[in-house]
Amino acid sequence: MIRYLSIAATSIRAYKGTFVLVSLGFFVLYYAALLLATMLRFGEIPNYVVFHDIIGIYALVLQGTPSLQDAIPIMLGEAWLETGFKDPLYYGVATWSYMLIPPKMLLVAIMGMLLGLFASLTLYKRKQACLLDNDRRLFAIAGIGTTFISLTSATLTWVVCCATPSWVVALAMLGMSASLALALEPLGQALTLAGFGLMAWIICVQLKRLVVTNDLSLAT
Amino acid sequence: MKSQLVGAMALVLGVANVASAEDIRIAVGHQSKCTDTYSAGIILKELELIQKYLPRDGKYKDVSYTFDWKDYSSGSPITNQMLANKLDFGVMGDYPLIVNGAKFQATKSLETKYIAGTGYNQKGSGNAIVVPINSDIQTLAELKGKSISVPVGSAAWGMTLKAFQDLGIDTKKDLTLKNQSPSVGAANIAANKIDAHGDFCPWSEIMEFRGTGRKIFDGSEAGVPYLHGVVVRNDYAEKYPEVVVAFMKAVVEAGNWVRNDPVHAATMLEEWTGVEREVQYLYFSEGGALTLDPTIKAEWVEALEFDHTVLVKEKTIPPLDFKRWIDDQYIRTAYKDLGLDYDKDLAYTRVAKAENMKLNPAEIWHKDKGILSYDSVSAMLSDKDSFGKAGTLRASYVYDNTTGLKIFGHIATYVKGSDGIVTAFMRKIDAEAFATSNGGSLMAAGSTSVTGELIKQASMH
């Protein structure tokens, strides 16, 4: 385990720029693409934006919720920023909204860092006197993991589907029937866990191979 | 030095004094675009009715009150905000109410109470399916093979599914069911881009009023009551029961305010919400689709229990203990304090078909003369004097002979009987059946100067 961590740290140090670029890039691109895709899907530019006092909201939730077990999931759903489109033709009803929810942002940031680590490990492995090529299947798995987490981290609302932020809005926007999308909603957590599981697995595979490579290099 | 010390003490005491004077928050989540919620929402806010009844003595002697009104386009976010302790009261429709109760009961430490109604239609009028105004389609059966849109997940969606199921039409195979928001659906109906659109109030009536759509199916035909009501966080109600009673008294007064002068109420509501006064009048005038009865009737509880089973079938929803959730003590106390008889109102249920037929069958909202009531539809249609000038007619209202519902005169189909009596119908097919069985003929649209004027003026909205 310590060797794994050491190799991970070494690869990040060796490719610091790549790690930061991929981690940060994924985070920024994810939220920018989510907003852009929503705007393109509806053909509307956001016409309102609200910043919420998230610390004040957390305090309010804790104050009004005796059980911490209840308070935590409530806090997890609170938004820090909300923007969207209110239809002026029909009394300013918000047709859709895009939200930034801190715990979801944290998940996306962790996902970005995992991708950054994976990229660093891949480059580090290429630089070593590798006995094994980088396995393309790992890239495919990274893609699947990223898709799962990206999809289930979407925090959108749409008046025809969900009035509260939900990841299934993204599915409905992609054309899936709202009934089916809503039926899939409970799978969100499992998909997120599966996404992180896949990412953790491919990183472990890369680390294991690097350990083997290093051992072989030392032996020869 | 001494003066500085006194100053500091005064500051400390001042802070202590401020801290001891409790500030009670009254945070209400309401829906200014949903007509059924007005008697516990926008009316209370604008007329400051709760303030009138707030307790000012005993433990409330030194308290101050802070109001926080938040406006939403649906009930779900209100529930989320109540869970987050940002709202104390919520006003919403039947399905969101159930979700509210169930979501709270699913937690370990929080609950809400359903404490009063705000409006109901005994047969479920409020949701409807609308076709473009010039469409040939008259019945749901004719929608087989066509495209129909509905906001999926809404009460109108539930009604649409049930209506087609009752007809034996498979919504997956026999027609194309699309997912559209109210505004998009209304725009598509106006542009004739969709065969039909199912929606909740006030959208169907707005489409009719604007002359873009025509109802072919009213929610009342499904026969399940449609109601809205008020929920409150239980911890809040236990801490400030007198404030909850004050809220209830304000709800009762709001209902009376509308009933006493529906024209003034409709006018003010248009100003506050943007929903046209002529549409408001259709709901809130005598014989209108909505009642403003805050009592919690046994049949409403049955309807909510039925709605809960629908939600259980459609998606995962936690169980809801209705006995624990429904609490009429606050509204009962409010009635008692106001000297009103709760049980009398509780026992009374307005049935449109039976009671609207006792009212004058036609009304006109004249721009200068106000509401003109007629003892027959033909009297209204022949009142040429009231329409001498263009732009004098705001709207006309008649009752559908089949359901008893109040409808706009310009979208009705009229049958002139052999005895000369004119009868109004919401659907052409009902008018044709009536004409066949009773002897009479359909009046062509615009066949009298008044009906022509009704249609012409409707197209001006």
XYZ file of C-alpha atoms in Angstrom:
681
model
C 0.000 0.000 0.000
C 2.758 2.408 0.945
C 4.561 1.566 -2.310
C 1.357 2.290 -4.238
C 0.982 5.658 -2.527
C 4.610 6.431 -3.074
C 4.379 5.671 -6.803
C 1.188 7.728 -7.052
C 2.916 10.666 -5.331
C 5.975 10.290 -7.529
C 3.926 10.237 -10.714
C 1.975 13.324 -9.617
C 5.233 15.113 -8.785
C 6.687 14.073 -12.149
C 3.636 15.273 -14.055
C 2.360 18.038 -11.772
C 1.197 20.148 -14.688
C -0.763 17.320 -16.255
C -2.357 16.426 -12.928
C -3.507 19.990 -12.252
C -4.599 20.561 -15.835
C -6.661 17.363 -16.045
C -8.140 17.711 -12.546
C -9.078 21.354 -12.903
C -9.885 21.044 -16.585
C -12.344 18.245 -15.989
C -14.095 20.215 -13.232
C -14.402 23.418 -15.245
C -15.233 21.709 -18.520
C -17.839 19.503 -16.877
C -19.836 22.404 -15.451
C -19.322 24.558 -18.544
C -20.425 21.732 -20.840
C -23.445 20.979 -18.649
C -24.610 24.584 -18.857
C -23.829 24.852 -22.551
C -25.609 21.593 -23.385
C -28.670 22.723 -21.438
C -28.687 26.098 -23.197
C -28.344 24.425 -26.599
C -31.006 21.843 -25.802
C -33.538 24.519 -24.898
C -32.230 27.231 -27.197
C -32.352 29.721 -24.333
C -29.784 31.862 -22.559
C -30.146 32.036 -18.764
C -31.963 35.174 -17.669
C -31.592 34.938 -13.927
C -28.916 33.979 -11.431
C -29.135 33.572 -7.660
C -26.304 33.026 -5.193
C -27.436 31.343 -1.994
C -25.847 31.812 1.418
C -24.875 28.152 1.662
C -23.247 28.434 5.098
C -26.352 30.160 6.457
C -28.514 27.449 4.889
C -26.469 24.664 6.487
C -26.792 26.413 9.861
C -30.551 26.703 9.350
C -30.869 23.025 8.470
C -28.865 21.953 11.520
C -30.884 24.269 13.719
C -34.212 22.918 12.484
C -33.386 19.225 12.186
C -32.973 17.287 15.444
C -31.455 14.204 13.803
C -28.082 14.552 12.111
C -29.054 11.538 10.029
C -31.850 13.677 8.549
C -29.855 16.892 8.389
C -27.001 15.550 6.274
C -29.047 14.404 3.251
C -31.008 17.667 3.366
C -27.793 19.711 3.351
C -26.394 17.604 0.526
C -29.179 18.834 -1.747
C -28.805 22.558 -1.090
C -27.578 24.730 -3.939
C -24.983 27.484 -3.764
C -25.711 28.938 -7.193
C -28.780 28.743 -9.381
C -29.259 30.056 -12.879
C -31.794 29.284 -15.563
C -34.496 30.614 -17.820
C -37.749 32.165 -16.674
C -40.288 32.354 -19.484
C -41.458 35.984 -19.719
C -44.380 35.015 -21.962
C -45.899 32.901 -19.240
C -45.509 34.922 -16.063
C -41.841 34.242 -15.463
C -42.138 30.554 -14.636
C -38.643 28.964 -14.644
C -38.593 26.465 -17.515
C -35.237 25.032 -16.505
C -32.511 25.746 -14.028
C -28.877 24.796 -13.531
C -27.530 24.485 -10.033
C -24.174 24.205 -8.346
C -24.542 22.026 -5.261
C -21.330 21.917 -3.138
C -21.285 18.169 -2.289
C -21.877 17.334 -5.959
C -19.123 19.781 -6.904
C -16.856 17.941 -4.506
C -17.675 14.627 -6.215
C -16.896 16.135 -9.603
C -13.645 17.574 -8.217
C -12.662 14.143 -6.819
C -13.495 12.601 -10.168
C -11.279 15.191 -11.850
C -8.424 14.357 -9.477
C -8.811 10.642 -10.139
C -8.620 11.348 -13.856
C -5.593 13.553 -13.215
C -3.927 10.764 -11.266
C -4.743 8.238 -13.967
C -3.231 10.531 -16.608
C -0.108 11.093 -14.509
C 0.313 7.354 -13.916
C -0.137 6.625 -17.615
C 2.522 9.160 -18.615
C 4.820 8.030 -15.828
C 4.471 4.418 -16.969
C 5.221 5.390 -20.555
C 8.377 7.152 -19.385
C 9.588 4.090 -17.490
C 11.318 1.248 -19.205
C 7.986 -0.460 -19.517
C 7.711 -4.129 -20.062
C 3.982 -3.695 -20.512
C 2.200 -1.289 -22.823
C -0.586 0.871 -21.542
C -3.711 -1.224 -21.800
C -6.324 0.484 -23.999
C -9.083 -1.261 -22.090
C -8.185 0.875 -19.104
C -8.931 4.011 -21.113
C -12.319 2.596 -22.060
C -13.061 1.817 -18.424
C -11.973 5.319 -17.437
C -14.465 6.604 -20.009
C -17.279 4.508 -18.541
C -16.468 5.616 -14.985
C -16.347 9.260 -16.062
C -19.680 8.903 -17.863
C -21.375 7.388 -14.818
C -20.167 10.119 -12.492
C -20.750 12.935 -14.985
C -24.287 11.772 -15.590
C -25.246 11.294 -11.958
C -23.633 14.568 -10.872
C -25.819 16.688 -13.163
C -27.865 19.119 -11.095
C -30.599 20.433 -13.333
C -34.308 21.037 -13.049
C -36.809 21.035 -15.868
C -40.430 21.978 -15.412
C -41.723 19.008 -17.396
C -39.707 16.468 -15.490
C -38.322 17.419 -12.117
C -38.937 20.591 -10.181
C -36.075 19.770 -7.849
C -32.524 19.139 -9.069
C -32.002 15.617 -10.266
C -29.520 13.760 -12.420
C -32.330 12.137 -14.426
C -33.159 15.511 -15.985
C -30.057 14.947 -18.099
C -31.519 11.660 -19.330
C -34.880 13.283 -20.071
C -33.095 16.076 -21.929
C -31.303 13.480 -24.017
C -34.688 12.208 -25.143
C -35.480 9.458 -22.665
C -39.123 9.411 -21.608
C -39.591 11.185 -18.294
C -41.361 8.138 -16.832
C -38.387 5.911 -17.538
C -35.937 8.564 -16.375
C -37.805 8.954 -13.081
C -37.898 5.192 -12.657
C -34.098 5.155 -12.990
C -33.595 7.908 -10.403
C -32.984 5.557 -7.429
C -30.066 4.017 -9.356
C -28.138 7.290 -9.148
C -26.120 6.451 -6.039
C -25.255 2.982 -7.303
C -24.041 4.425 -10.619
C -21.932 7.034 -8.829
C -20.365 4.339 -6.657
C -19.818 2.161 -9.729
C -18.109 5.089 -11.474
C -15.746 5.683 -8.565
C -15.214 1.943 -8.230
C -14.136 1.688 -11.873
C -11.804 4.664 -11.525
C -10.266 3.246 -8.357
C -9.827 -0.105 -10.058
C -8.007 1.207 -13.143
C -5.745 3.347 -10.959
C -4.929 0.270 -8.860
C -4.195 -1.694 -12.044
C -1.827 1.031 -13.258
C -0.120 1.200 -9.868
C 0.229 -2.573 -9.682
C 1.804 -2.670 -13.127
C 4.184 0.116 -12.195
C 5.190 -1.779 -9.054
C 5.846 -4.891 -11.170
C 7.766 -2.821 -13.727
C 9.900 -1.252 -11.003
C 10.603 -4.658 -9.418
C 11.590 -6.101 -12.769
C 13.820 -3.101 -13.495
C 15.544 -3.562 -10.150
C 15.969 -7.308 -10.775
C 17.614 -6.729 -14.128
C -13.592 56.337 31.696
C -16.854 56.079 33.641
C -18.873 57.263 30.688
C -17.154 54.685 28.496
C -18.052 51.961 30.989
C -21.696 53.072 31.096
C -21.712 53.196 27.338
C -20.365 49.661 27.117
C -22.914 48.425 29.672
C -25.710 50.124 27.775
C -24.503 48.446 24.648
C -24.411 45.053 26.369
C -27.865 45.581 27.866
C -29.166 46.780 24.561
C -27.884 43.659 22.877
C -29.322 41.540 25.678
C -32.664 43.257 25.301
C -32.723 42.681 21.566
C -31.738 39.077 22.124
C -34.570 38.488 24.602
C -37.237 39.866 22.241
C -37.947 36.823 20.125
C -38.407 37.253 16.421
C -40.829 34.727 15.000
C -40.374 33.904 11.357
C -43.424 33.178 9.202
C -41.965 31.741 6.004
C -44.510 30.664 3.422
C -43.920 28.849 0.131
C -46.755 29.584 -2.281
C -47.520 29.473 -6.005
C -48.749 32.705 -7.512
C -49.340 31.019 -10.883
C -51.584 28.347 -9.398
C -55.059 29.747 -8.834
C -55.999 27.035 -6.333
C -53.451 28.215 -3.791
C -54.355 31.890 -3.640
C -56.412 31.818 -0.434
C -53.347 30.716 1.541
C -50.761 32.472 -0.576
C -50.814 35.605 -2.646
C -53.988 37.037 -1.074
C -52.619 36.700 2.460
C -49.367 38.265 1.364
C -50.802 41.220 -0.495
C -53.627 42.028 1.927
C -51.398 41.330 4.958
C -54.172 39.228 6.453
C -52.044 37.097 8.777
C -50.783 40.217 10.540
C -54.361 40.999 11.521
C -54.717 37.838 13.598
C -51.224 37.326 15.025
C -51.126 36.875 18.810
C -49.792 39.891 20.684
C -50.220 38.894 24.319
C -49.068 36.239 26.788
C -45.904 34.590 25.521
C -46.173 36.658 22.345
C -46.216 39.992 24.182
C -42.723 41.111 23.228
C -42.170 39.158 20.062
C -41.759 40.578 16.608
C -42.782 38.828 13.410
C -40.821 38.553 10.200
C -42.515 37.420 7.000
C -40.763 35.601 4.210
C -42.917 34.866 1.149
C -41.362 32.682 -1.511
C -43.052 32.100 -4.843
C -42.658 28.804 -6.730
C -43.962 27.367 -9.971
C -44.678 23.942 -8.431
C -44.988 22.173 -5.101
C -41.852 19.986 -5.078
C -39.318 22.734 -4.353
C -41.551 23.993 -1.556
C -41.205 20.607 0.140
C -37.421 20.726 -0.267
C -37.300 24.209 1.212
C -39.488 23.108 4.118
C -37.147 20.187 4.754
C -34.224 22.620 4.803
C -36.023 24.699 7.440
C -36.254 27.640 5.056
C -40.047 27.549 4.983
C -42.565 26.937 7.755
C -45.737 26.722 5.662
C -46.319 25.357 2.170
C -49.305 25.678 -0.157
C -49.603 23.116 -2.939
C -51.762 20.711 -4.922
C -52.856 17.195 -4.052
C -49.977 15.146 -5.478
C -47.201 17.417 -4.146
C -49.000 17.482 -0.773
C -48.748 13.715 -0.553
C -45.096 13.780 -1.529
C -44.561 16.422 1.152
C -46.184 14.337 3.886
C -44.443 11.138 2.793
C -40.987 12.732 2.435
C -41.180 14.242 5.906
C -42.481 11.043 7.483
C -39.581 9.178 5.886
C -37.160 11.189 8.064
C -36.409 10.291 11.675
C -37.044 13.644 13.255
C -39.267 15.783 11.028
C -42.930 15.845 10.113
C -45.484 18.103 8.507
C -49.178 18.409 9.176
C -51.848 18.932 6.558
C -53.858 21.653 8.268
C -56.358 23.105 5.758
C -57.612 23.108 2.227
C -57.480 26.131 -0.071
C -59.751 25.062 -2.886
C -61.273 22.044 -4.495
C -63.302 20.800 -7.365
C -65.387 17.863 -6.311
C -65.140 16.104 -9.672
C -61.567 16.997 -10.500
C -61.982 19.993 -12.769
C -58.766 21.975 -13.005
C -56.818 19.640 -15.257
C -57.846 19.424 -18.903
C -56.858 18.305 -22.388
C -56.923 21.061 -24.983
C -56.767 20.997 -28.794
C -55.947 23.906 -31.128
C -58.967 26.160 -31.507
C -59.548 25.237 -35.157
C -58.939 21.517 -34.717
C -61.638 19.110 -35.881
C -60.965 16.838 -32.914
C -63.838 16.712 -30.454
C -63.183 13.649 -28.303
C -60.288 11.820 -26.702
C -60.962 8.773 -28.859
C -60.157 10.850 -31.939
C -56.644 11.376 -30.573
C -55.753 7.769 -31.364
C -52.677 7.828 -33.587
C -52.045 11.520 -32.857
C -49.472 13.422 -30.824
C -50.363 14.706 -27.398
C -48.082 16.508 -24.979
C -48.304 16.809 -21.232
C -45.963 17.884 -18.412
C -44.929 14.422 -17.248
C -45.128 13.966 -13.496
C -47.826 16.587 -13.032
C -51.407 15.991 -11.897
C -52.439 16.594 -15.526
C -50.207 13.713 -16.601
C -51.927 11.384 -14.115
C -55.313 12.519 -15.407
C -54.263 12.036 -19.048
C -53.025 8.491 -18.443
C -56.187 7.568 -16.552
C -58.471 9.125 -19.163
C -56.852 7.126 -21.982
C -56.709 3.956 -19.890
C -60.450 4.299 -19.239
C -61.006 4.439 -22.996
C -58.826 1.383 -23.576
C -56.244 3.445 -25.457
C -52.663 2.371 -24.863
C -50.617 5.565 -24.406
C -47.449 3.767 -25.490
C -48.780 2.138 -28.652
C -51.873 4.005 -29.800
C -50.586 7.557 -29.617
C -47.413 9.578 -29.272
C -47.204 11.001 -25.785
C -44.704 13.855 -25.612
C -43.245 15.617 -22.640
C -43.812 19.390 -22.790
C -43.838 22.151 -20.220
C -47.015 24.222 -19.848
C -45.551 27.196 -21.681
C -44.150 25.077 -24.508
C -47.400 23.103 -24.767
C -49.461 26.298 -24.840
C -47.187 27.777 -27.508
C -47.478 24.605 -29.599
C -51.259 24.627 -29.311
C -51.295 28.271 -30.450
C -49.030 27.413 -33.399
C -51.038 24.260 -34.212
C -47.872 22.172 -33.841
C -49.352 19.507 -31.592
C -52.686 17.673 -31.788
C -53.497 18.091 -28.085
C -51.954 19.208 -24.816
C -52.883 18.114 -21.305
C -52.305 20.628 -18.528
C -53.324 21.926 -15.126
C -55.024 25.149 -14.162
C -54.826 27.907 -15.167
C -53.113 26.890 -18.422
C -56.105 25.306 -20.178
C -58.301 28.267 -19.351
C -55.573 30.704 -20.431
C -55.416 28.962 -23.815
C -59.190 29.164 -24.106
C -59.277 32.779 -23.038
C -56.570 33.736 -25.501
C -58.572 31.985 -28.182
C -55.810 29.538 -29.073
C -57.179 26.320 -27.599
C -60.400 24.464 -26.842
C -61.021 21.854 -24.155
C -62.105 18.426 -25.294
C -61.684 16.760 -21.931
C -62.091 18.229 -18.494
C -60.569 16.652 -15.406
C -64.036 16.394 -13.908
C -64.755 13.551 -16.320
C -62.175 11.442 -14.472
C -64.295 11.890 -11.350
C -61.438 12.142 -8.836
C -61.525 15.314 -6.682
C -58.813 17.889 -7.321
C -57.718 19.846 -4.307
C -55.024 22.030 -2.827
C -54.062 22.656 0.749
C -51.687 23.931 3.401
C -48.967 22.022 5.232
C -46.904 23.246 8.180
C -43.757 21.884 9.803
C -44.807 20.049 12.929
C -42.043 21.514 15.113
C -43.218 24.995 14.142
C -46.879 24.199 14.830
C -46.028 22.758 18.239
C -43.930 25.769 19.153
C -46.283 28.448 17.818
C -49.809 26.970 17.636
C -51.388 30.431 17.972
C -49.473 31.636 14.900
C -50.783 28.658 12.929
C -54.327 29.498 14.047
C -53.750 33.106 12.940
C -52.694 31.769 9.530
C -55.891 29.717 9.382
C -58.057 32.716 10.252
C -56.387 34.626 7.444
C -57.193 31.768 5.032
C -60.860 31.960 6.012
C -60.874 35.736 5.533
C -59.142 35.444 2.160
C -61.926 33.133 0.974
C -64.548 35.606 2.150
C -62.710 38.475 0.460
C -62.935 36.680 -2.899
C -66.553 35.614 -2.441
C -67.693 39.083 -1.389
C -66.497 40.778 -4.575
C -65.141 38.348 -7.166
C -64.718 41.063 -9.799
C -62.533 43.170 -7.530
C -60.688 40.028 -6.380
C -60.084 38.925 -9.986
C -58.814 42.384 -10.876
C -56.432 42.503 -7.928
C -55.270 38.945 -8.561
C -54.402 39.854 -12.133
C -52.340 42.751 -10.824
C -50.533 40.538 -8.315
C -50.002 37.422 -10.423
C -50.238 38.385 -14.090
C -52.916 35.751 -14.749
C -55.698 37.543 -16.615
C -58.667 38.723 -14.542
C -61.151 37.112 -16.909
C -59.505 33.746 -16.190
C -59.480 34.473 -12.458
C -63.188 35.267 -12.601
C -63.898 31.951 -14.293
C -62.444 30.231 -11.228
C -63.534 32.439 -8.382
C -66.946 33.845 -9.317
C -70.150 32.226 -8.145
C -70.446 28.948 -10.027
C -66.705 29.004 -10.814
C -64.561 25.915 -10.961
C -62.981 26.463 -7.551
C -64.411 26.653 -4.094
C -62.470 28.316 -1.298
C -63.491 25.914 1.422
C -60.667 25.295 3.924
C -62.304 22.358 5.719
C -60.742 18.914 5.490
C -63.445 16.546 4.317
C -63.347 12.766 4.604
C -63.720 12.458 0.839
C -60.636 14.647 0.302
C -58.651 12.308 2.522
C -59.933 9.377 0.447
C -58.924 11.209 -2.737
C -55.439 11.840 -1.328
C -55.146 8.188 -0.347
C -56.096 7.238 -3.905
C -53.511 9.691 -5.295
C -50.887 8.116 -3.033
C -51.579 4.694 -4.551
C -51.113 6.216 -8.046
C -47.721 7.619 -7.008
C -46.700 4.319 -5.458
C -47.399 2.630 -8.791
C -45.579 5.250 -10.853
C -42.424 5.738 -8.841
C -40.947 5.112 -5.460
C -42.665 7.140 -2.789
C -42.428 6.466 0.935
C -45.533 5.365 2.818
C -47.731 8.036 4.383
C -49.643 7.629 7.615
C -52.637 9.830 6.850
C -53.976 9.700 10.408
C -50.728 11.138 11.732
C -50.456 13.676 8.933
C -53.912 15.235 8.804
C -54.632 17.645 11.631
C -57.716 19.858 11.598
C -57.311 21.292 15.113
C -55.920 24.633 13.890
C -58.601 25.306 11.309
C -61.277 24.213 13.801
C -59.906 26.648 16.393
C -59.810 29.414 13.793
C -63.452 28.818 12.900
C -64.420 28.789 16.585
C -62.549 32.015 17.323
C -64.186 33.677 14.316
C -67.627 32.528 15.477
C -68.112 30.250 12.461
C -69.526 26.743 12.263
C -66.792 24.395 11.022
C -68.994 21.303 10.950
C -71.533 23.071 8.760
C -68.894 23.905 6.140
C -67.404 20.449 6.552
C -70.729 18.811 5.710
C -71.251 20.902 2.580
C -69.705 19.904 -0.742
C -70.362 21.927 -3.825
C -71.432 19.826 -6.811
C -71.238 21.938 -9.965
C -73.738 19.985 -12.033
C -76.485 20.263 -9.412
C -75.859 23.761 -8.149
C -74.708 25.794 -11.119
C -77.915 25.039 -12.974
C -79.723 27.085 -10.306
C -77.704 30.170 -11.235
C -78.366 32.560 -14.095
C -77.052 30.664 -17.141
C -75.026 33.440 -18.730
C -72.832 36.352 -17.747
C -70.874 38.968 -19.575
C -68.017 41.009 -18.230
C -68.517 44.326 -19.908
C -65.669 46.786 -19.943
C -67.803 49.701 -18.779
C -70.869 48.074 -17.233
C -69.126 45.363 -15.269
C -70.746 41.966 -14.846
C -74.077 41.603 -16.649
C -76.109 38.567 -15.707
C -78.776 37.066 -17.972
C -81.662 34.750 -17.198
C -81.099 32.844 -20.419
C -78.276 32.206 -22.847
C -80.390 33.538 -25.689
C -80.907 36.786 -23.745
C -77.164 37.206 -23.578
C -76.679 36.339 -27.229
C -79.317 38.837 -28.295
C -78.011 41.692 -26.130
C -76.717 43.690 -29.043
C -76.811 46.962 -27.115
C -74.015 45.894 -24.834
C -71.692 45.333 -27.744
C -72.199 48.393 -29.854
C -68.587 49.397 -29.646
C -65.643 47.180 -30.367
C -63.498 46.380 -27.349
C -66.318 46.615 -24.825
C -66.422 42.912 -24.016
C -63.937 41.469 -21.564
C -65.364 37.955 -21.518
C -68.562 35.970 -21.455
C -69.425 32.984 -19.301
C -71.950 30.164 -19.665
C -72.392 26.734 -18.090
C -71.717 23.477 -19.870
C -74.997 21.618 -19.903
C -73.234 18.265 -19.571
C -70.965 18.896 -16.577
C -72.321 22.106 -15.081
C -68.890 23.708 -15.370
C -68.569 27.426 -15.927
C -66.870 27.985 -19.296
C -66.002 30.907 -21.549
C -68.881 31.864 -23.848
C -66.639 32.285 -26.862
C -65.503 28.656 -26.864
C -68.926 27.115 -26.182
C -71.041 25.335 -28.771
C -74.661 26.466 -28.680
C -77.800 24.474 -29.494
C -80.985 26.311 -30.313
C -83.923 24.104 -29.363
C -87.179 23.923 -31.270
C -88.661 25.977 -28.413
C -86.059 28.695 -29.018
C -84.115 27.963 -25.819
C -80.360 28.142 -26.302
C -78.171 25.675 -24.385
C -74.376 25.848 -24.060
C -71.903 22.986 -24.297
C -68.183 22.685 -23.744
C -67.845 19.946 -26.358
C -69.408 19.954 -29.786
C -70.108 16.231 -29.587
C -72.314 16.758 -26.531
C -74.100 19.594 -28.302
C -74.775 17.371 -31.311
C -76.099 14.558 -29.121
C -78.335 17.021 -27.286
C -79.630 18.481 -30.533
C -80.403 14.999 -31.845
C -82.184 13.773 -28.751
C -84.039 16.986 -27.859
C -84.713 18.436 -31.255
C -82.774 21.504 -32.185
C -79.831 22.641 -34.182
C -76.300 23.796 -33.596
C -75.782 27.512 -33.907
C -72.963 28.313 -36.284
C -70.078 30.154 -34.721
C -70.662 33.850 -35.111
C -74.262 33.336 -36.217
C -75.522 36.199 -34.089
C -73.932 39.553 -33.691
C -73.053 38.748 -30.101
C -71.466 35.343 -30.679
C -69.593 36.928 -33.545
C -68.444 39.652 -31.191
C -67.481 37.088 -28.539
C -65.252 35.290 -30.995
C -63.853 38.470 -32.489
C -62.997 39.903 -29.101
C -61.523 36.638 -27.904
C -59.140 36.758 -30.832
C -58.037 40.212 -29.676
C -56.713 38.939 -26.317
